[in-house]
Amino acid sequence: MLERMGMALMRRMDPEAAHGLALKALNMGLAPLPGVVTSDRLRTTVAGLNLPNPVGLAAGFDKNATALAPLAKAGFGFLEVGAATPRPQPGNPKPRLFRLTEDRAAINRFGFNNDGMEAIAARLAARPKGAIVGLNLGANKDSDDRSADFARVLTCCGAHVDFATVNVSSPNTENLRDLQGKAALDALLAGVMEARATLRVAIPVFLKIAPDLEMSEIEDIAEVALSSGISGIIATNTTRSREGLRSMYRDEIGGLSGQPLFEMSTRVLAQLSQLTEGKLPLIGVGGVGSAEQAYAKIRAGASAVQLYTALVYGGLSLAAEIVRGLEHLLERDGFANVADAVGTGRSDWL
């Protein structure tokens, strides 16, 4: 009841202001916090990470790692914060976040607004014990060497996280997606892996890619990922596509997330699953708003999934709801665990 009232209030507010209020409510203990939701069927291992369940919080919700303690009790199996850049930056001018209510979607053009790696590292150092927490690595907009920025953030923050994600797929930093090209990506990942080698613990490193890719580009990314030594791929980030949207905000510049992204991102996921032949774990993101959609991503080839935009419409309690629903679906279809279901429906998306 309290969550529904709070959601109704926030829907009347500016979206970015509402997001800030949601983080404050979390830290004040005003959000539903069921604790870790897990079972033998839900527990899984991804790139060496022992997850209580395969449903994670995507980067962007807690950009500056300010609400880790309550989020660790919200039912997620793992959390990803950031993106963090070497230097603090304000991001793009406001307004830069738009609710597309009719489409169960959002468009953002934040532009990696964050407090910078040093402030975020300090908060990560004090994170709650037992939670699986990763950091999305970004580059400063005005950087002379964006590729080096990713390694710098990992060097600064790597000791305080369980995994890191190289984010070259945000559409809101000019020319950032150019780093997904084969030669540029190969060089960037080599620098990141060199930085990882300096850490006391060699944490898993994931690559987050865009959904707006041709098949040849996906093939190149799979080849580079397999040869680089990274731990897995997160598919996908937001899209520039506006196909089929009804909202008055459909033409706003930025990345589209939410329900309209589900089919596009799941198709890219399935293609990557086929190309990598199970040699790299994949994390499915994009349009996950129900247990059925999380299950579809897993059957398309994802070892775990993440969500964010769906929380705007379903509230934080949606996380535990999806996890419990996923357990029921796995049991219904006779899967003893998550790993047994991975990729079993891939052909439906190819």
Coordinates of C-alpha atoms in Angstrom, one line a residue:
M1 CA 0.0 0.0 0.0
L2 CA 2.8 2.5 1.0
E3 CA 4.7 1.7 -2.2
R4 CA 1.6 2.2 -4.4
M5 CA 1.0 5.6 -2.8
G6 CA 4.6 6.6 -3.2
M7 CA 4.6 5.5 -6.9
A8 CA 1.4 7.5 -7.6
L9 CA 3.1 10.6 -6.0
M10 CA 6.3 10.2 -8.0
R11 CA 4.5 9.8 -11.3
R12 CA 3.2 13.3 -10.9
M13 CA 6.8 14.6 -10.4
D14 CA 9.6 15.4 -12.9
P15 CA 11.1 12.0 -13.7
E16 CA 14.7 12.8 -12.5
A17 CA 13.4 14.5 -9.3
A18 CA 11.2 11.4 -8.7
H19 CA 14.3 9.2 -9.1
G20 CA 16.2 11.2 -6.5
L21 CA 13.2 10.9 -4.2
A22 CA 13.2 7.1 -4.7
L23 CA 16.8 6.9 -3.6
K24 CA 16.1 9.0 -0.5
A25 CA 13.0 6.8 0.4
L26 CA 15.2 3.7 0.1
N27 CA 17.8 5.1 2.5
M28 CA 15.0 6.2 4.9
G29 CA 13.6 2.6 5.0
L30 CA 10.4 3.5 3.2
A31 CA 10.6 0.9 0.5
P32 CA 9.7 -2.8 0.6
L33 CA 12.9 -4.8 1.5
P34 CA 12.2 -8.6 1.5
G35 CA 15.8 -9.5 1.9
V36 CA 17.7 -11.9 -0.3
V37 CA 15.4 -14.2 -2.3
T38 CA 17.0 -17.5 -3.0
S39 CA 16.7 -21.3 -3.2
D40 CA 18.6 -24.2 -4.6
R41 CA 16.8 -23.8 -7.9
L42 CA 17.6 -20.0 -8.1
R43 CA 21.2 -20.1 -7.0
T44 CA 23.7 -19.9 -9.9
T45 CA 27.3 -19.1 -10.7
V46 CA 28.2 -16.5 -13.4
A47 CA 31.8 -15.9 -14.3
G48 CA 32.8 -17.2 -10.8
L49 CA 30.2 -15.0 -9.0
N50 CA 28.0 -17.1 -6.7
L51 CA 24.6 -15.4 -7.1
P52 CA 21.7 -16.1 -4.7
N53 CA 19.4 -15.6 -7.8
P54 CA 20.0 -14.5 -11.4
V55 CA 18.0 -11.2 -11.3
G56 CA 20.2 -8.2 -10.9
L57 CA 19.8 -4.4 -10.8
A58 CA 21.2 -2.7 -13.9
A59 CA 23.6 0.2 -13.8
G60 CA 22.0 3.7 -13.8
F61 CA 19.6 3.3 -10.9
D62 CA 22.2 4.0 -8.2
K63 CA 24.8 5.9 -10.2
N64 CA 26.9 7.0 -7.3
A65 CA 26.6 4.0 -5.0
T66 CA 24.6 5.9 -2.4
A67 CA 21.9 3.3 -1.6
L68 CA 23.8 0.0 -1.5
A69 CA 22.6 -1.1 1.9
P70 CA 18.9 -1.0 1.2
L71 CA 19.3 -2.3 -2.4
A72 CA 21.2 -5.3 -1.1
K73 CA 17.9 -6.2 0.8
A74 CA 15.5 -5.6 -2.1
G75 CA 15.5 -9.1 -3.5
F76 CA 18.1 -8.8 -6.2
G77 CA 20.8 -11.4 -6.7
F78 CA 23.4 -8.8 -7.6
L79 CA 23.7 -5.0 -8.1
E80 CA 25.5 -2.9 -10.6
V81 CA 26.2 0.8 -9.9
G82 CA 27.6 3.6 -12.0
A83 CA 28.6 4.5 -14.6
A84 CA 31.7 6.0 -12.9
T85 CA 34.1 8.3 -14.8
P86 CA 37.6 9.3 -13.6
R87 CA 36.5 12.9 -12.9
P88 CA 33.1 14.1 -11.7
Q89 CA 30.9 15.4 -14.4
P90 CA 27.4 17.0 -14.4
G91 CA 26.1 15.2 -17.5
N92 CA 23.9 16.7 -20.2
P93 CA 21.5 19.7 -19.5
K94 CA 18.1 19.0 -18.0
P95 CA 15.5 17.8 -18.8
R96 CA 17.2 14.6 -19.7
L97 CA 14.9 11.8 -18.5
F98 CA 11.4 11.2 -20.0
R99 CA 8.7 8.7 -19.0
L100 CA 6.9 7.1 -22.0
T101 CA 4.0 5.7 -19.9
E102 CA 2.0 4.5 -22.9
D103 CA 5.0 2.4 -24.0
R104 CA 6.2 1.3 -20.5
A105 CA 9.5 2.8 -21.5
A106 CA 11.9 5.7 -20.8
I107 CA 14.3 7.8 -22.7
N108 CA 17.4 9.2 -21.0
R109 CA 20.3 11.4 -22.2
F110 CA 22.1 11.7 -18.8
G111 CA 25.6 11.6 -20.3
F112 CA 27.4 9.8 -17.5
N113 CA 26.5 12.3 -14.7
N114 CA 28.3 11.0 -11.6
D115 CA 30.4 12.0 -8.6
G116 CA 33.6 10.6 -10.1
M117 CA 35.6 7.5 -9.3
E118 CA 37.2 8.6 -6.0
A119 CA 33.9 9.5 -4.3
I120 CA 32.3 6.3 -5.6
A121 CA 35.2 4.2 -4.6
A122 CA 34.9 5.5 -1.0
R123 CA 31.3 4.4 -0.9
L124 CA 32.0 1.0 -2.4
A125 CA 34.7 0.4 0.2
A126 CA 31.9 0.6 2.8
R127 CA 29.4 -1.5 1.0
P128 CA 27.4 -4.1 2.8
K129 CA 29.0 -7.5 3.4
G130 CA 27.7 -10.4 1.4
A131 CA 26.1 -8.4 -1.4
I132 CA 27.4 -9.0 -5.0
V133 CA 28.2 -5.5 -6.3
G134 CA 29.7 -4.5 -9.6
L135 CA 30.7 -1.2 -11.2
N136 CA 29.9 0.2 -14.6
L137 CA 33.0 1.9 -16.0
G138 CA 32.7 5.0 -18.1
A139 CA 34.7 7.7 -19.8
N140 CA 34.7 11.5 -19.3
K141 CA 33.0 13.4 -22.1
D142 CA 36.0 15.7 -22.6
S143 CA 38.7 13.1 -22.1
D144 CA 41.8 13.1 -24.3
D145 CA 41.9 9.3 -24.1
R146 CA 38.6 7.7 -23.4
S147 CA 40.0 4.1 -23.7
A148 CA 42.4 4.9 -20.9
D149 CA 39.6 6.2 -18.7
F150 CA 38.0 2.8 -18.4
A151 CA 41.3 1.3 -17.1
R152 CA 41.7 4.3 -14.7
V153 CA 38.3 3.7 -13.1
L154 CA 39.0 0.0 -12.7
T155 CA 42.4 0.7 -11.1
C156 CA 40.8 3.1 -8.6
C157 CA 37.7 1.1 -7.7
G158 CA 38.5 -2.5 -8.6
A159 CA 39.5 -3.5 -5.0
H160 CA 36.0 -2.6 -3.8
V161 CA 33.7 -4.5 -6.3
D162 CA 33.0 -8.1 -7.3
F163 CA 32.9 -7.3 -11.0
A164 CA 33.3 -4.5 -13.5
T165 CA 31.5 -3.6 -16.7
V166 CA 33.1 -1.8 -19.7
N167 CA 30.3 0.5 -21.0
V168 CA 31.1 1.5 -24.6
S169 CA 27.4 1.4 -25.6
S170 CA 25.8 4.5 -24.1
P171 CA 24.3 6.6 -26.8
N172 CA 24.6 9.8 -24.7
T173 CA 28.3 10.5 -24.9
E174 CA 29.3 11.6 -28.4
N175 CA 31.2 9.0 -30.4
L176 CA 31.4 6.6 -27.4
R177 CA 29.9 3.8 -29.5
D178 CA 32.7 4.1 -32.0
L179 CA 34.7 2.1 -29.4
Q180 CA 32.7 -1.0 -30.3
G181 CA 34.5 -1.2 -33.6
K182 CA 36.8 -4.3 -33.7
A183 CA 40.3 -2.6 -33.6
A184 CA 39.2 0.1 -31.1
L185 CA 37.5 -2.5 -28.8
D186 CA 40.5 -4.8 -28.9
A187 CA 42.8 -2.1 -27.8
L188 CA 40.4 -0.8 -25.1
L189 CA 39.9 -4.2 -23.6
A190 CA 43.6 -4.9 -23.6
G191 CA 44.1 -1.8 -21.5
V192 CA 41.4 -2.8 -19.1
M193 CA 42.7 -6.3 -18.7
E194 CA 46.2 -4.9 -18.0
A195 CA 44.6 -2.8 -15.2
R196 CA 42.8 -5.8 -13.9
A197 CA 46.1 -7.7 -13.7
T198 CA 47.3 -5.1 -11.1
L199 CA 44.4 -5.8 -8.7
R200 CA 44.9 -8.1 -5.8
V201 CA 41.8 -10.1 -7.0
A202 CA 41.3 -10.6 -10.7
I203 CA 37.6 -9.7 -10.7
P204 CA 35.3 -10.6 -13.7
V205 CA 35.1 -8.0 -16.4
F206 CA 32.1 -7.8 -18.6
L207 CA 31.5 -5.8 -21.8
K208 CA 28.1 -4.0 -22.3
I209 CA 27.1 -3.6 -25.9
A210 CA 24.4 -1.7 -27.8
P211 CA 21.4 -3.4 -29.4
D212 CA 21.7 -1.3 -32.6
L213 CA 24.3 -3.5 -34.3
E214 CA 24.5 -5.3 -37.6
M215 CA 25.2 -9.0 -37.6
S216 CA 28.8 -8.4 -38.8
E217 CA 29.4 -6.1 -35.9
I218 CA 28.0 -8.6 -33.4
E219 CA 30.3 -11.2 -35.0
D220 CA 33.3 -8.9 -34.5
I221 CA 32.4 -8.2 -30.9
A222 CA 32.0 -11.9 -30.2
E223 CA 35.5 -12.6 -31.7
V224 CA 37.2 -9.8 -29.7
A225 CA 35.4 -10.8 -26.5
L226 CA 36.5 -14.4 -26.9
S227 CA 40.2 -13.5 -27.6
S228 CA 40.5 -10.7 -25.0
G229 CA 40.1 -12.7 -21.8
I230 CA 37.0 -10.8 -20.6
S231 CA 34.5 -12.7 -18.5
G232 CA 31.3 -12.2 -20.3
I233 CA 29.0 -9.8 -22.3
I234 CA 26.0 -7.8 -21.1
A235 CA 23.4 -7.5 -23.9
T236 CA 22.2 -4.9 -24.2
N237 CA 22.2 -1.1 -23.4
T238 CA 19.5 1.3 -24.6
T239 CA 18.5 1.8 -28.2
R240 CA 18.3 4.8 -30.6
S241 CA 15.3 3.1 -32.3
R242 CA 11.9 4.7 -31.9
E243 CA 9.9 2.1 -33.9
G244 CA 6.3 1.7 -32.8
L245 CA 6.3 4.3 -29.9
R246 CA 3.1 6.1 -29.0
S247 CA 4.2 8.6 -26.3
M248 CA 4.5 12.3 -26.9
Y249 CA 8.1 12.0 -25.9
R250 CA 9.0 9.5 -28.6
D251 CA 11.2 11.9 -30.5
E252 CA 13.3 13.0 -27.6
I253 CA 17.1 12.5 -28.1
G254 CA 18.6 9.7 -26.0
G255 CA 18.6 6.0 -25.3
L256 CA 15.3 4.2 -25.1
S257 CA 14.8 1.5 -22.5
G258 CA 11.9 -0.5 -21.2
Q259 CA 9.3 -2.8 -23.0
P260 CA 10.0 -1.7 -26.6
L261 CA 13.6 -2.9 -26.2
F262 CA 12.7 -6.5 -25.2
E263 CA 12.6 -8.2 -28.6
M264 CA 15.6 -6.4 -30.1
S265 CA 17.8 -7.0 -27.1
T266 CA 16.8 -10.6 -26.7
R267 CA 17.5 -11.3 -30.4
V268 CA 21.0 -9.8 -30.0
L269 CA 21.5 -12.0 -26.9
A270 CA 20.5 -15.1 -28.8
Q271 CA 22.8 -14.3 -31.7
L272 CA 25.7 -13.8 -29.2
S273 CA 24.9 -17.0 -27.5
Q274 CA 25.1 -18.9 -30.8
L275 CA 28.4 -17.2 -31.8
T276 CA 30.1 -17.7 -28.5
E277 CA 28.9 -21.3 -28.2
G278 CA 28.6 -21.1 -24.4
K279 CA 32.2 -20.1 -23.9
L280 CA 31.3 -16.8 -22.4
P281 CA 28.4 -16.2 -19.9
L282 CA 25.9 -13.6 -21.1
I283 CA 23.7 -11.3 -19.0
G284 CA 20.4 -10.2 -20.6
V285 CA 19.1 -6.7 -20.2
G286 CA 16.4 -4.8 -22.0
G287 CA 12.7 -4.8 -21.4
V288 CA 12.7 -7.2 -18.5
G289 CA 9.5 -6.4 -16.6
S290 CA 8.1 -9.8 -15.6
A291 CA 9.2 -13.3 -14.6
E292 CA 8.2 -14.5 -18.1
Q293 CA 10.5 -12.0 -19.7
A294 CA 13.4 -12.9 -17.4
Y295 CA 12.8 -16.6 -18.2
A296 CA 12.7 -15.8 -22.0
K297 CA 16.1 -14.1 -21.7
I298 CA 17.6 -17.1 -19.8
R299 CA 16.2 -19.5 -22.4
A300 CA 17.6 -17.3 -25.2
G301 CA 21.1 -17.7 -23.7
A302 CA 21.4 -15.5 -20.6
S303 CA 23.0 -16.9 -17.4
A304 CA 21.5 -13.9 -15.5
V305 CA 19.4 -10.9 -16.3
Q306 CA 19.2 -7.2 -15.1
L307 CA 16.3 -4.7 -14.9
Y308 CA 15.8 -1.0 -14.2
T309 CA 13.2 0.8 -16.2
A310 CA 10.5 -1.7 -15.2
L311 CA 10.9 -0.5 -11.6
V312 CA 9.6 2.9 -12.7
Y313 CA 6.2 1.3 -13.4
G314 CA 6.2 -1.7 -11.1
G315 CA 8.0 -0.4 -8.0
L316 CA 11.0 -1.9 -6.2
S317 CA 8.8 -4.9 -5.0
L318 CA 8.9 -6.0 -8.7
A319 CA 12.4 -7.5 -8.2
A320 CA 11.3 -10.1 -5.6
E321 CA 8.1 -10.7 -7.6
I322 CA 10.2 -11.6 -10.7
V323 CA 12.6 -13.8 -8.8
R324 CA 9.7 -15.8 -7.2
G325 CA 7.9 -16.1 -10.5
L326 CA 11.1 -17.3 -12.2
E327 CA 11.5 -20.0 -9.7
H328 CA 8.0 -21.2 -10.4
L329 CA 8.6 -21.2 -14.2
L330 CA 11.8 -23.2 -13.8
E331 CA 10.0 -25.7 -11.6
R332 CA 7.1 -25.9 -14.0
D333 CA 9.4 -26.9 -16.9
G334 CA 11.4 -29.4 -14.9
F335 CA 14.7 -27.4 -14.6
A336 CA 16.6 -28.2 -11.4
N337 CA 18.4 -24.9 -11.6
V338 CA 19.0 -21.8 -13.7
A339 CA 22.0 -23.2 -15.5
D340 CA 19.9 -26.1 -16.9
A341 CA 17.6 -23.6 -18.6
V342 CA 20.2 -21.4 -20.2
G343 CA 19.9 -21.4 -24.0
T344 CA 17.2 -24.0 -24.2
G345 CA 15.0 -21.6 -26.3
R346 CA 17.7 -19.8 -28.2
S347 CA 16.4 -21.1 -31.6
D348 CA 13.1 -19.2 -31.1
W349 CA 15.1 -15.9 -31.4
L350 CA 17.3 -16.8 -34.4

